Short mmCIF file of C-alpha atoms and ligand atoms in Angstrom, two decimals:
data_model
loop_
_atom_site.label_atom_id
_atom_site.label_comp_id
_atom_site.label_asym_id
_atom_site.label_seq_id
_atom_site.Cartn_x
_atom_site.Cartn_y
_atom_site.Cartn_z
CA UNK A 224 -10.81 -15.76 -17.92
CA UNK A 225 -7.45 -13.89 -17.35
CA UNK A 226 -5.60 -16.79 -18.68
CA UNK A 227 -6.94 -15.85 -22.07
CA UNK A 228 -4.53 -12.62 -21.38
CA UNK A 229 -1.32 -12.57 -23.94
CA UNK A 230 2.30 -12.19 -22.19
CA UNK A 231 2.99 -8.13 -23.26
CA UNK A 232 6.74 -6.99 -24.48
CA UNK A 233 7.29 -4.57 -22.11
CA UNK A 234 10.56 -3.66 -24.03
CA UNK A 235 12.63 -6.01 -26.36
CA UNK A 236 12.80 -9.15 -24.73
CA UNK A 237 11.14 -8.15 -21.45
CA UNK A 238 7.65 -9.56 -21.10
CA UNK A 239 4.56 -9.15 -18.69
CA UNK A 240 3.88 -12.83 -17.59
CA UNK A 241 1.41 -11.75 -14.56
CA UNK A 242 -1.92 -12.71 -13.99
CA UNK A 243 -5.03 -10.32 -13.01
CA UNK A 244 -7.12 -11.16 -9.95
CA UNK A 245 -10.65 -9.55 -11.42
CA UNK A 246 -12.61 -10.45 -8.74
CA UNK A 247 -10.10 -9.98 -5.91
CA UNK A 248 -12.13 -7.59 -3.11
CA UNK A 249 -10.22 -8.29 -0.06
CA UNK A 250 -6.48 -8.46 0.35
CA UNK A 251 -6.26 -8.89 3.33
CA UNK A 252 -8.35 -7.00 4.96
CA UNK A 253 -7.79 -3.69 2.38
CA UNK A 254 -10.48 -3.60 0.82
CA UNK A 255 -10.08 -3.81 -2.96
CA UNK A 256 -13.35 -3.21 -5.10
CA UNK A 257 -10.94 -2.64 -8.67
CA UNK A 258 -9.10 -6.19 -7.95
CA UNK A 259 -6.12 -6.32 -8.17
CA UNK A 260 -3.02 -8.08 -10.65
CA UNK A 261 0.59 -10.26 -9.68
CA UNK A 262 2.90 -9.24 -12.11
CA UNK A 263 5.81 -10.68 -12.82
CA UNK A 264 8.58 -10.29 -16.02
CA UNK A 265 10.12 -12.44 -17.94
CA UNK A 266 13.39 -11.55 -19.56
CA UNK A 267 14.49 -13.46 -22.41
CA UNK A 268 18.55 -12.96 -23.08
CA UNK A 269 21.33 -15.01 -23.98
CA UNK A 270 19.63 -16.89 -20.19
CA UNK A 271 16.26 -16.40 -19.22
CA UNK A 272 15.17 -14.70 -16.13
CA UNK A 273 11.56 -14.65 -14.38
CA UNK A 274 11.53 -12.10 -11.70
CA UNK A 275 8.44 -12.76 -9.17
CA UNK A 276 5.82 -14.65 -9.67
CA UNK A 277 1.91 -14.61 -8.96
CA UNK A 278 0.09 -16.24 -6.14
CA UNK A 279 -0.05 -20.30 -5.64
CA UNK A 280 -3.59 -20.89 -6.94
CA UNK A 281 -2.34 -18.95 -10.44
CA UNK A 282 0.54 -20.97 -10.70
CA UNK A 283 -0.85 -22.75 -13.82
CA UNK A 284 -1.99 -19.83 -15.66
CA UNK A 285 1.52 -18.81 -15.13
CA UNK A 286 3.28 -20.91 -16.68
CA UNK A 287 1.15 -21.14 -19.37
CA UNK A 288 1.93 -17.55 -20.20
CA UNK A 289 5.24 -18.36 -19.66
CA UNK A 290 5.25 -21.47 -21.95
CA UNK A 291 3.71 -18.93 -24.86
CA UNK A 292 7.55 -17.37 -24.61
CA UNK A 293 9.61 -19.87 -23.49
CA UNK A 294 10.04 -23.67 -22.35
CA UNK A 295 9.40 -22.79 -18.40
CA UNK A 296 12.15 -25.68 -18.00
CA UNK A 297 14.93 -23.33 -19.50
CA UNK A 298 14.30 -20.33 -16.85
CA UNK A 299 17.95 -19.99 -15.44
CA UNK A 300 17.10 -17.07 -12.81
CA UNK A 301 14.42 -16.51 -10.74
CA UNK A 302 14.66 -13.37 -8.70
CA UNK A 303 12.44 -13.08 -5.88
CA UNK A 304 11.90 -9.03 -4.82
CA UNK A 305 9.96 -9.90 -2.37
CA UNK A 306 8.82 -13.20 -0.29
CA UNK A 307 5.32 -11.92 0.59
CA UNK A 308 2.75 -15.56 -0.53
CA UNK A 309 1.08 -13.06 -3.62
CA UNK A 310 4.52 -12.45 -5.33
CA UNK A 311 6.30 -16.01 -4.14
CA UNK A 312 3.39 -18.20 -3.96
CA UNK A 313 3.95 -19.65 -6.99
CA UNK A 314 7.96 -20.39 -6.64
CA UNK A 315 7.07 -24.15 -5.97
CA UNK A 316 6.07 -24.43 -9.08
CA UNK A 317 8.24 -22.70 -11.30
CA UNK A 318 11.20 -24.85 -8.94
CA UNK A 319 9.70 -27.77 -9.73
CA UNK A 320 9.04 -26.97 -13.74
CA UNK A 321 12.95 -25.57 -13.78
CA UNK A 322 14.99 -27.36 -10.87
CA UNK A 323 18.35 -25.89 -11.84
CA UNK A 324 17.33 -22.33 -11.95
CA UNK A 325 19.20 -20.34 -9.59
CA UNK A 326 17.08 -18.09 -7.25
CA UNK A 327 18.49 -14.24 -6.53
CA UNK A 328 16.95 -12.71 -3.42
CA UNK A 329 18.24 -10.38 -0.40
CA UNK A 330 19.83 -11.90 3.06
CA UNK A 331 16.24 -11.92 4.36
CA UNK A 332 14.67 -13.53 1.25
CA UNK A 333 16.77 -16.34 1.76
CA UNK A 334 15.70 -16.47 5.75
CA UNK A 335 11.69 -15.91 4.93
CA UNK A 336 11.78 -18.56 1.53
CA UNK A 337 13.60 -21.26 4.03
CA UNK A 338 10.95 -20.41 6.49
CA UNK A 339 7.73 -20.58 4.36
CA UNK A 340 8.75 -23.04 1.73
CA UNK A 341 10.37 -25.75 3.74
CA UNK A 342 7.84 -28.44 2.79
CA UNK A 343 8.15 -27.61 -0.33
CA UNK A 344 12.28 -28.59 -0.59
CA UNK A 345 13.33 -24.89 -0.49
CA UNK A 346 16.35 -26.48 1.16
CA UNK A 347 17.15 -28.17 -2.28
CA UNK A 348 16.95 -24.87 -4.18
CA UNK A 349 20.06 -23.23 -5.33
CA UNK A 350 19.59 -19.69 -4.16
CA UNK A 351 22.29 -16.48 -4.04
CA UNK A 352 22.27 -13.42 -1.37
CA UNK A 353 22.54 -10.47 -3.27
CA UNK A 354 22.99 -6.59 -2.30
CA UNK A 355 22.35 -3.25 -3.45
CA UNK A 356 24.43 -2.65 -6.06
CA UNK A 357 25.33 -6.59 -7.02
CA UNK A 358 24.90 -7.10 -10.89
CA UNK A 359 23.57 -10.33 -12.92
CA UNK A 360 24.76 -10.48 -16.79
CA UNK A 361 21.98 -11.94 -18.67
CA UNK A 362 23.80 -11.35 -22.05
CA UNK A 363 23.25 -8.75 -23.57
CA UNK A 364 21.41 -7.26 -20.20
CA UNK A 365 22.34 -6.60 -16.86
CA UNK A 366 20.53 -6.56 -13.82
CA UNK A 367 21.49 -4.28 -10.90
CA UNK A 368 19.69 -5.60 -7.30
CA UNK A 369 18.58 -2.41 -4.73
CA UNK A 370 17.80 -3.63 -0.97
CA UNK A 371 14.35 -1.83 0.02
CA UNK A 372 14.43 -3.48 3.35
CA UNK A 373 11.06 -2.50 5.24
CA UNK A 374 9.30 -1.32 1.84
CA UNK A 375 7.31 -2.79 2.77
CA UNK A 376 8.90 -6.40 4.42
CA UNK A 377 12.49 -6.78 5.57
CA UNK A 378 13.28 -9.05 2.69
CA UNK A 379 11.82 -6.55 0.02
CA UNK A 380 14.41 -5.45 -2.81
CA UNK A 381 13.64 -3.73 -6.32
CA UNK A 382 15.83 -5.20 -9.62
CA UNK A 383 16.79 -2.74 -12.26
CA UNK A 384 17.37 -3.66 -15.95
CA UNK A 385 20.36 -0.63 -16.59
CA UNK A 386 20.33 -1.57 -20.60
CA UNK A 387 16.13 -0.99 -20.58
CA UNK A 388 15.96 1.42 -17.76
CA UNK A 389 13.30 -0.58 -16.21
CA UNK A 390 12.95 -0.95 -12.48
CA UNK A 391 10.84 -3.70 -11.34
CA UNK A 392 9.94 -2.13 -8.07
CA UNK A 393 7.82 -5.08 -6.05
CA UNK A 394 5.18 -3.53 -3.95
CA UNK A 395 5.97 -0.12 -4.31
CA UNK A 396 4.54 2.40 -7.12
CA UNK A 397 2.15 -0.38 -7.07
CA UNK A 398 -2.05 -0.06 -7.15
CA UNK A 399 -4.67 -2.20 -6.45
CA UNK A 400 -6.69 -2.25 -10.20
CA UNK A 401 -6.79 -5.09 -12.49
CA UNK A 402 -7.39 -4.10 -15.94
CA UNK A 403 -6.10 -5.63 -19.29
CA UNK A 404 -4.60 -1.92 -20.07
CA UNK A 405 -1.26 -2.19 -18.61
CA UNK A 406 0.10 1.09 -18.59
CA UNK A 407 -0.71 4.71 -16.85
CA UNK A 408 -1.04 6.10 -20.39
CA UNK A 409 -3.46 3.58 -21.68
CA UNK A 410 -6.18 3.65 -17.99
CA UNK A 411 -6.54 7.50 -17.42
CA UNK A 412 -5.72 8.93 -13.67
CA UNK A 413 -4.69 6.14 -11.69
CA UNK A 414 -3.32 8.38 -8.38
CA UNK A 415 -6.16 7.72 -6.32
CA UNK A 416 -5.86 4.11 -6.29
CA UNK A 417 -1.74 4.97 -6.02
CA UNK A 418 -2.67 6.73 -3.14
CA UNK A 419 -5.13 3.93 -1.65
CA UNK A 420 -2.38 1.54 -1.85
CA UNK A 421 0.41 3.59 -0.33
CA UNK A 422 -1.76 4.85 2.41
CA UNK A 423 -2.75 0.94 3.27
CA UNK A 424 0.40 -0.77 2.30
CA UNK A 425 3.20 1.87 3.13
CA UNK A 426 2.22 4.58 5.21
CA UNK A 427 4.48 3.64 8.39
CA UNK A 428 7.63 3.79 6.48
CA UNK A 429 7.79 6.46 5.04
CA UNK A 430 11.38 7.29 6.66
CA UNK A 431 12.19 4.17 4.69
CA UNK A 432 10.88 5.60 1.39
CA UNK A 433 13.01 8.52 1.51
CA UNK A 434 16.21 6.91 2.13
CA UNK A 435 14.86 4.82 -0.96
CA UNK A 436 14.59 7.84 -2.67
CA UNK A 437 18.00 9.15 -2.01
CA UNK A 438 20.05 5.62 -2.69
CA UNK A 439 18.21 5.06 -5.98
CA UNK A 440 19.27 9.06 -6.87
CA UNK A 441 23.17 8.14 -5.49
CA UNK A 442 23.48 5.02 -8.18
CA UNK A 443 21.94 7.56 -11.13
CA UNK A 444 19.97 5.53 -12.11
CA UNK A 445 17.69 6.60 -15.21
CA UNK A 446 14.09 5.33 -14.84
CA UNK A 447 12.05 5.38 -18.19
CA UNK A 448 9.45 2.87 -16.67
CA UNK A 449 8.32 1.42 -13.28
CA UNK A 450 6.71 -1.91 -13.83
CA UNK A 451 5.30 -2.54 -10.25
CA UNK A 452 3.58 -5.92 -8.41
CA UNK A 453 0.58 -4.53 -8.90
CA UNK A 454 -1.39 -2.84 -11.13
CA UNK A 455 -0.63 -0.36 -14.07
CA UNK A 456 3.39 0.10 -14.95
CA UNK A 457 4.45 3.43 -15.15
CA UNK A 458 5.99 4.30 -18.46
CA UNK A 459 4.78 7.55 -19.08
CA UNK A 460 5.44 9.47 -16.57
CA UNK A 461 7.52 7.21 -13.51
CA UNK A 462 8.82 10.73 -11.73
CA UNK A 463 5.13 10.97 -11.26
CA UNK A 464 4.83 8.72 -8.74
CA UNK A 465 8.35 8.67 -7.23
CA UNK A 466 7.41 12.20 -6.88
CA UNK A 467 3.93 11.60 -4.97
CA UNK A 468 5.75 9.13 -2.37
CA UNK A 469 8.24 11.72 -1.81
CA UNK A 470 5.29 14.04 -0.86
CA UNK A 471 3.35 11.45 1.17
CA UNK A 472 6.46 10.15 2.43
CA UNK A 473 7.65 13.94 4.38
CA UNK A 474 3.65 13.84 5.39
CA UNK A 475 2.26 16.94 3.09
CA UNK A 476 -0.86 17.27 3.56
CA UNK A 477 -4.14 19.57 1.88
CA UNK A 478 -5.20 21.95 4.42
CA UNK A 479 -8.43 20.23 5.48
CA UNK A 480 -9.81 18.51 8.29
CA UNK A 481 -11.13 14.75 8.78
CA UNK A 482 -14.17 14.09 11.22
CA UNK A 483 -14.37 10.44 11.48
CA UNK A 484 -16.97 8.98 14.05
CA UNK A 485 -20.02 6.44 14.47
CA UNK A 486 -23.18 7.01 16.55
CA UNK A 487 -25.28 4.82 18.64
CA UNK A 488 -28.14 7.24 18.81
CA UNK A 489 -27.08 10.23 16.83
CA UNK A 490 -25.99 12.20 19.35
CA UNK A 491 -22.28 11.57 18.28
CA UNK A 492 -23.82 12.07 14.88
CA UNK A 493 -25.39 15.42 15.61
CA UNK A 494 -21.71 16.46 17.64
CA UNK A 495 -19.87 15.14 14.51
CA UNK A 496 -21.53 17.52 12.42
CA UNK A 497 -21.85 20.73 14.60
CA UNK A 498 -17.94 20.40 14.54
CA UNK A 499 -18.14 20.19 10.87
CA UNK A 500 -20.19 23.77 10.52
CA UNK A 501 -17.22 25.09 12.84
CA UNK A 502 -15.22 24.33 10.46
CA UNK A 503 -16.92 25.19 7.54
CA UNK A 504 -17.75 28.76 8.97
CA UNK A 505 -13.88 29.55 9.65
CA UNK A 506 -13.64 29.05 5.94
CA UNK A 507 -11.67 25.46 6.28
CA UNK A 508 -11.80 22.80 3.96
CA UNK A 509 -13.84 19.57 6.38
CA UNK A 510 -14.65 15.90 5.36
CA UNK A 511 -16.73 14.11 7.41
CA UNK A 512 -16.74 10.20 6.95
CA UNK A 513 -18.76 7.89 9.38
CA UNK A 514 -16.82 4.40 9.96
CA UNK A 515 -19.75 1.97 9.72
CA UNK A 516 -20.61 3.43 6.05
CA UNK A 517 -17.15 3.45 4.73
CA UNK A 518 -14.22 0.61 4.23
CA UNK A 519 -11.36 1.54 6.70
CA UNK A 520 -8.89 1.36 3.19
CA UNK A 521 -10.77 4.40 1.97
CA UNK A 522 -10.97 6.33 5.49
CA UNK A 523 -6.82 5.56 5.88
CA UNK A 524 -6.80 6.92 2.36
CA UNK A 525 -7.96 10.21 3.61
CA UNK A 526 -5.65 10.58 6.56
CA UNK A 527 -3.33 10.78 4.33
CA UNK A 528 -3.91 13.55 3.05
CA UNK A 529 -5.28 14.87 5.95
CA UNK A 530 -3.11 17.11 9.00
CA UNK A 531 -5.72 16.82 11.52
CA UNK A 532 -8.59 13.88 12.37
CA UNK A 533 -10.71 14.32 14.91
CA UNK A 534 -12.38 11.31 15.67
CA UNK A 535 -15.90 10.70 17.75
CA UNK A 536 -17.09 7.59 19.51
CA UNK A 537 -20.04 7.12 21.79
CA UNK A 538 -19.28 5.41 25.33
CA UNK A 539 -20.33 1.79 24.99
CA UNK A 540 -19.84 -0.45 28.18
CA UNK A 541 -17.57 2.38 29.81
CA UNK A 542 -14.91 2.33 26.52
CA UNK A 543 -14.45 3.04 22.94
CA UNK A 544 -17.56 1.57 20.54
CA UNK A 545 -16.31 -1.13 18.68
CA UNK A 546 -15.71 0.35 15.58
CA UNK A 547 -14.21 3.34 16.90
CA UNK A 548 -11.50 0.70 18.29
CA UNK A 549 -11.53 -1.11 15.15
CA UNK A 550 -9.72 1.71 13.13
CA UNK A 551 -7.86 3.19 16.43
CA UNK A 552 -5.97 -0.27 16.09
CA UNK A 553 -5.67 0.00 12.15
CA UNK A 554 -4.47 3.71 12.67
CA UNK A 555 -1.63 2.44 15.50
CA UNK A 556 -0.76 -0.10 13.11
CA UNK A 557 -0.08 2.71 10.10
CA UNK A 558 1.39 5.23 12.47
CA UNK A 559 1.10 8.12 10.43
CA UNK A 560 3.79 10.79 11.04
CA UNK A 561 3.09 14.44 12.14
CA UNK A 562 -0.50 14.39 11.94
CA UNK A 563 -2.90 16.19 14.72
CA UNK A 564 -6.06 15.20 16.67
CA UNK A 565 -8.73 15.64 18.52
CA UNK A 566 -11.30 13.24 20.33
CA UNK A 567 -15.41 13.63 20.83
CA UNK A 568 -17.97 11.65 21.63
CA UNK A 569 -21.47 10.95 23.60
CA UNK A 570 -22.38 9.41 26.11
CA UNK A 571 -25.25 8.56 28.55
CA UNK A 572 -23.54 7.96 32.34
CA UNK A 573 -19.95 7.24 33.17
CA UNK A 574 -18.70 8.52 30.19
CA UNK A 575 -14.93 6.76 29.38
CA UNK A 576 -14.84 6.75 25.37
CA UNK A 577 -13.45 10.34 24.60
CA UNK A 578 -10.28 9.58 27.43
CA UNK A 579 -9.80 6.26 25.80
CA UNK A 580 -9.90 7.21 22.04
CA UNK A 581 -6.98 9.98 23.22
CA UNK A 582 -5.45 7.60 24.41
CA UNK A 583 -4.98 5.79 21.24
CA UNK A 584 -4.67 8.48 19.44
CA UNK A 585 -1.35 8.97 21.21
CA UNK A 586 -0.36 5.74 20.54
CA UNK A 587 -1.00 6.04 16.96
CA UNK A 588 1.58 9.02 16.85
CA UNK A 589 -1.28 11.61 16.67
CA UNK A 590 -0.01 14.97 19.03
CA UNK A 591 -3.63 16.10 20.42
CA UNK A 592 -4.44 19.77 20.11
CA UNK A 593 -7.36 20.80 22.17
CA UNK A 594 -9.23 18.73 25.15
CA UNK A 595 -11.56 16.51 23.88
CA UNK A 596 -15.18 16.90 24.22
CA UNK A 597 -17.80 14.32 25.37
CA UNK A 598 -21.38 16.09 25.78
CA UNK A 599 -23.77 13.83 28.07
CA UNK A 600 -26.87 12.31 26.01
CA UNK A 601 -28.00 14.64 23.04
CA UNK A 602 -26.43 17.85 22.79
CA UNK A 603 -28.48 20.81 23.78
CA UNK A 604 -28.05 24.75 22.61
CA UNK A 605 -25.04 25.16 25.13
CA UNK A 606 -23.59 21.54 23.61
CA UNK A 607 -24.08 22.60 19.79
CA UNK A 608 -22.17 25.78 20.65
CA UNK A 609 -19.48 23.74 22.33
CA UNK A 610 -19.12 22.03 19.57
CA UNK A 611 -19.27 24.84 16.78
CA UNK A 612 -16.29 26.50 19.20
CA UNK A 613 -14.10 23.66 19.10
CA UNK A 614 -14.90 23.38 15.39
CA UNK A 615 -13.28 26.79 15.37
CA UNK A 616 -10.39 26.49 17.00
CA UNK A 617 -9.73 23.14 15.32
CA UNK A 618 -9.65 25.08 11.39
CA UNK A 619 -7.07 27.59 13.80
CA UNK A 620 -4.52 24.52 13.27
CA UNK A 621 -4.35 24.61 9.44
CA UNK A 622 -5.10 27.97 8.20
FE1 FEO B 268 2.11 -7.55 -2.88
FE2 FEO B 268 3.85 -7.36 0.09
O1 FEO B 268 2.93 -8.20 -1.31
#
């Protein structure tokens, strides 16, 4: 059981008093085979400060980590980063074990904890706006607050200890990965899952991220460790991943090219990979991932790094086949920025999917690059060339 997990020393007087989700496999629809953990800190100073906390049903495990530390009843502070249920879900409880603690939280904290946590007397907590920039003397440390509004949530902000150079950065820098390592240094290359988790969590703001970027560089700030939400904290190397969302954030990509598709009756199949020999032959890196047999967290994952998708559906009932749609919606949701496309697909009468996939694909932010293609049935000779052409022209975009 994770509650058999000690509370870590981050740095003098800064603790780890998380939980880890082992056999979490679905957040919400991103699919999460590694789990996943809620961390939240502790600091112990002349006052003591807990900053987040883990989801409701962990609430007892805790504050039993907690209670290892410190009396729960003597936390003065509780900042709350970020009012999403898996980082605030356990505030009830921690307001009910210390009802004088004061909580910190942005404009829109305060607006989403009155919201959620109404029934459970938020209007009988004591809790302060603060801003980027506002400071909170523990003692002999000092916390400095920085807004992240829309990284991801409006209400998001990151808290910075300036004595420990520690920024305890909510959602982002986080990963998906529950392991009783804690840190980069200790679990071996964790920029995969990094790179899950931004692509899933944070790829439509990536605007957002930069600004980040440049406010945290105005308040020189010194960062000798990231201790994220979730997963691993960085304390070997944080430019590492500051650096990697600056990347992912302007949209730079590996020069390859993403086929994604599913087949009815592998004709779409047989198109999909004619295409990919195109490709191939002009000497351009191709990936070729069909939707039914991979998660949609691991396809998004590779559209990051992708600049051009095409993606094939059959025709079913006149419009896009179901699972096609399925991660056209997912994709308008993520909006990636400056990426290309291209649509293909079978089908046996009327046609209708290829038009309607564009379609999407425009309204996912994607700029299409050459007409789509929809062969009738399975392709023939003249098809397979059609499709070995377009293949060609398509590895034309990123050579
Ligand atoms: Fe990990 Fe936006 O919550």
């Amino acid at each position: 059981m994770t509650d058999e997990v000690e509370p870590l020393e981050l740095a003098r007087g800064v603790y780890w008093v998380g939980v880890i989700d082992w056999n979490l496999r679905d957040f919400h629809g991103y699919v999460t085979p590694k789990g996943t953990t809620y961390n939240a800190y502790l600091i112990v100073d002349d006052t003591i400060t807990l900053v987040d906390t883990v989801k409701a049903e962990f609430s007892a495990e805790m504050l039993k980590r907690i209670s290892q530390i410190v009396d729960p009843a003597k936390i003065d502070h509780v900042i709350v980063n970020h009012v999403e249920m898996d980082h605030s879900g356990s505030l009830p409880a921690i307001m009910t074990a210390a009802p004088d603690a004061t909580i910190y939280c942005s404009k829109n904290g305060k607006d989403g904890l009155h919201l959620h946590y109404k029934a459970d007397g938020c209007e009988d907590w004591a809790i302060e706006v603060v801003k980027t920039g506002s400071e909170l003397s523990l003692g002999s440390k000092t916390l400095m607050f920085i807004e992240a509004t829309m990284l991801h949530w409006p209400d998001s902000m990151h808290t910075y200890i300036k004595e420990d150079k520690i920024l305890l950065s909510s959602d982002a820098f986080g990963q998906h990965i529950a392991t009783s390592k804690p840190f980069d240094d200790e679990v071996g290359d964790v920029m995969a899952e990094a790179a899950e988790y931004y692509a899933n969590i944070l790829m439509p703001f990536g605007r957002v991220i930069l600004k980040y970027i440049d406010t945290v560089k105005e308040l020189g700030i010194d960062i000798n460790m990231i201790a994220p939400g979730h997963g691993i904290i960085w304390r070997q190397d944080p430019a590492k991943i500051i650096e990697a969302y600056g990347r992912w954030a302007r949209g730079e990509t590996n020069k390859k090219v993403l086929i994604i598709y599913d087949t009815m009756w592998g004709s779409t199949h047989i198109m999909a990979n004619s295409i990919l020999e195109g490709i191939k032959a002009a000497g351009v890196e191709v990936k070729l991932l069909n939707i039914r047999k991979n998660d949609l967290s691991g396809i998004i994952t590779e559209v990051l790094e992708a600049p051009v998708i095409i993606v094939g559906s059959p025709t079913l009932n006149n419009g896009i086949f179901p699972s096609v749609s399925e991660l056209l919606t997912y994709l308008k949701g993520l909006h990636p920025k400056g990426k290309q496309a291209v649509a293909f697909g079978s089908y046996g009468w009327g046609g209708g999917a290829v038009k309607a996939v564009e379609k999407e694909l425009e309204m996912a932010g994607f700029e299409l690059i050459e007409p789509g293609l929809q062969i009738r049935y399975r392709p023939d000779e003249e098809g397979i060339a059609a499709c070995l052409q377009l293949g060609d022209r398509i590895a034309g975009f990123v050579q």
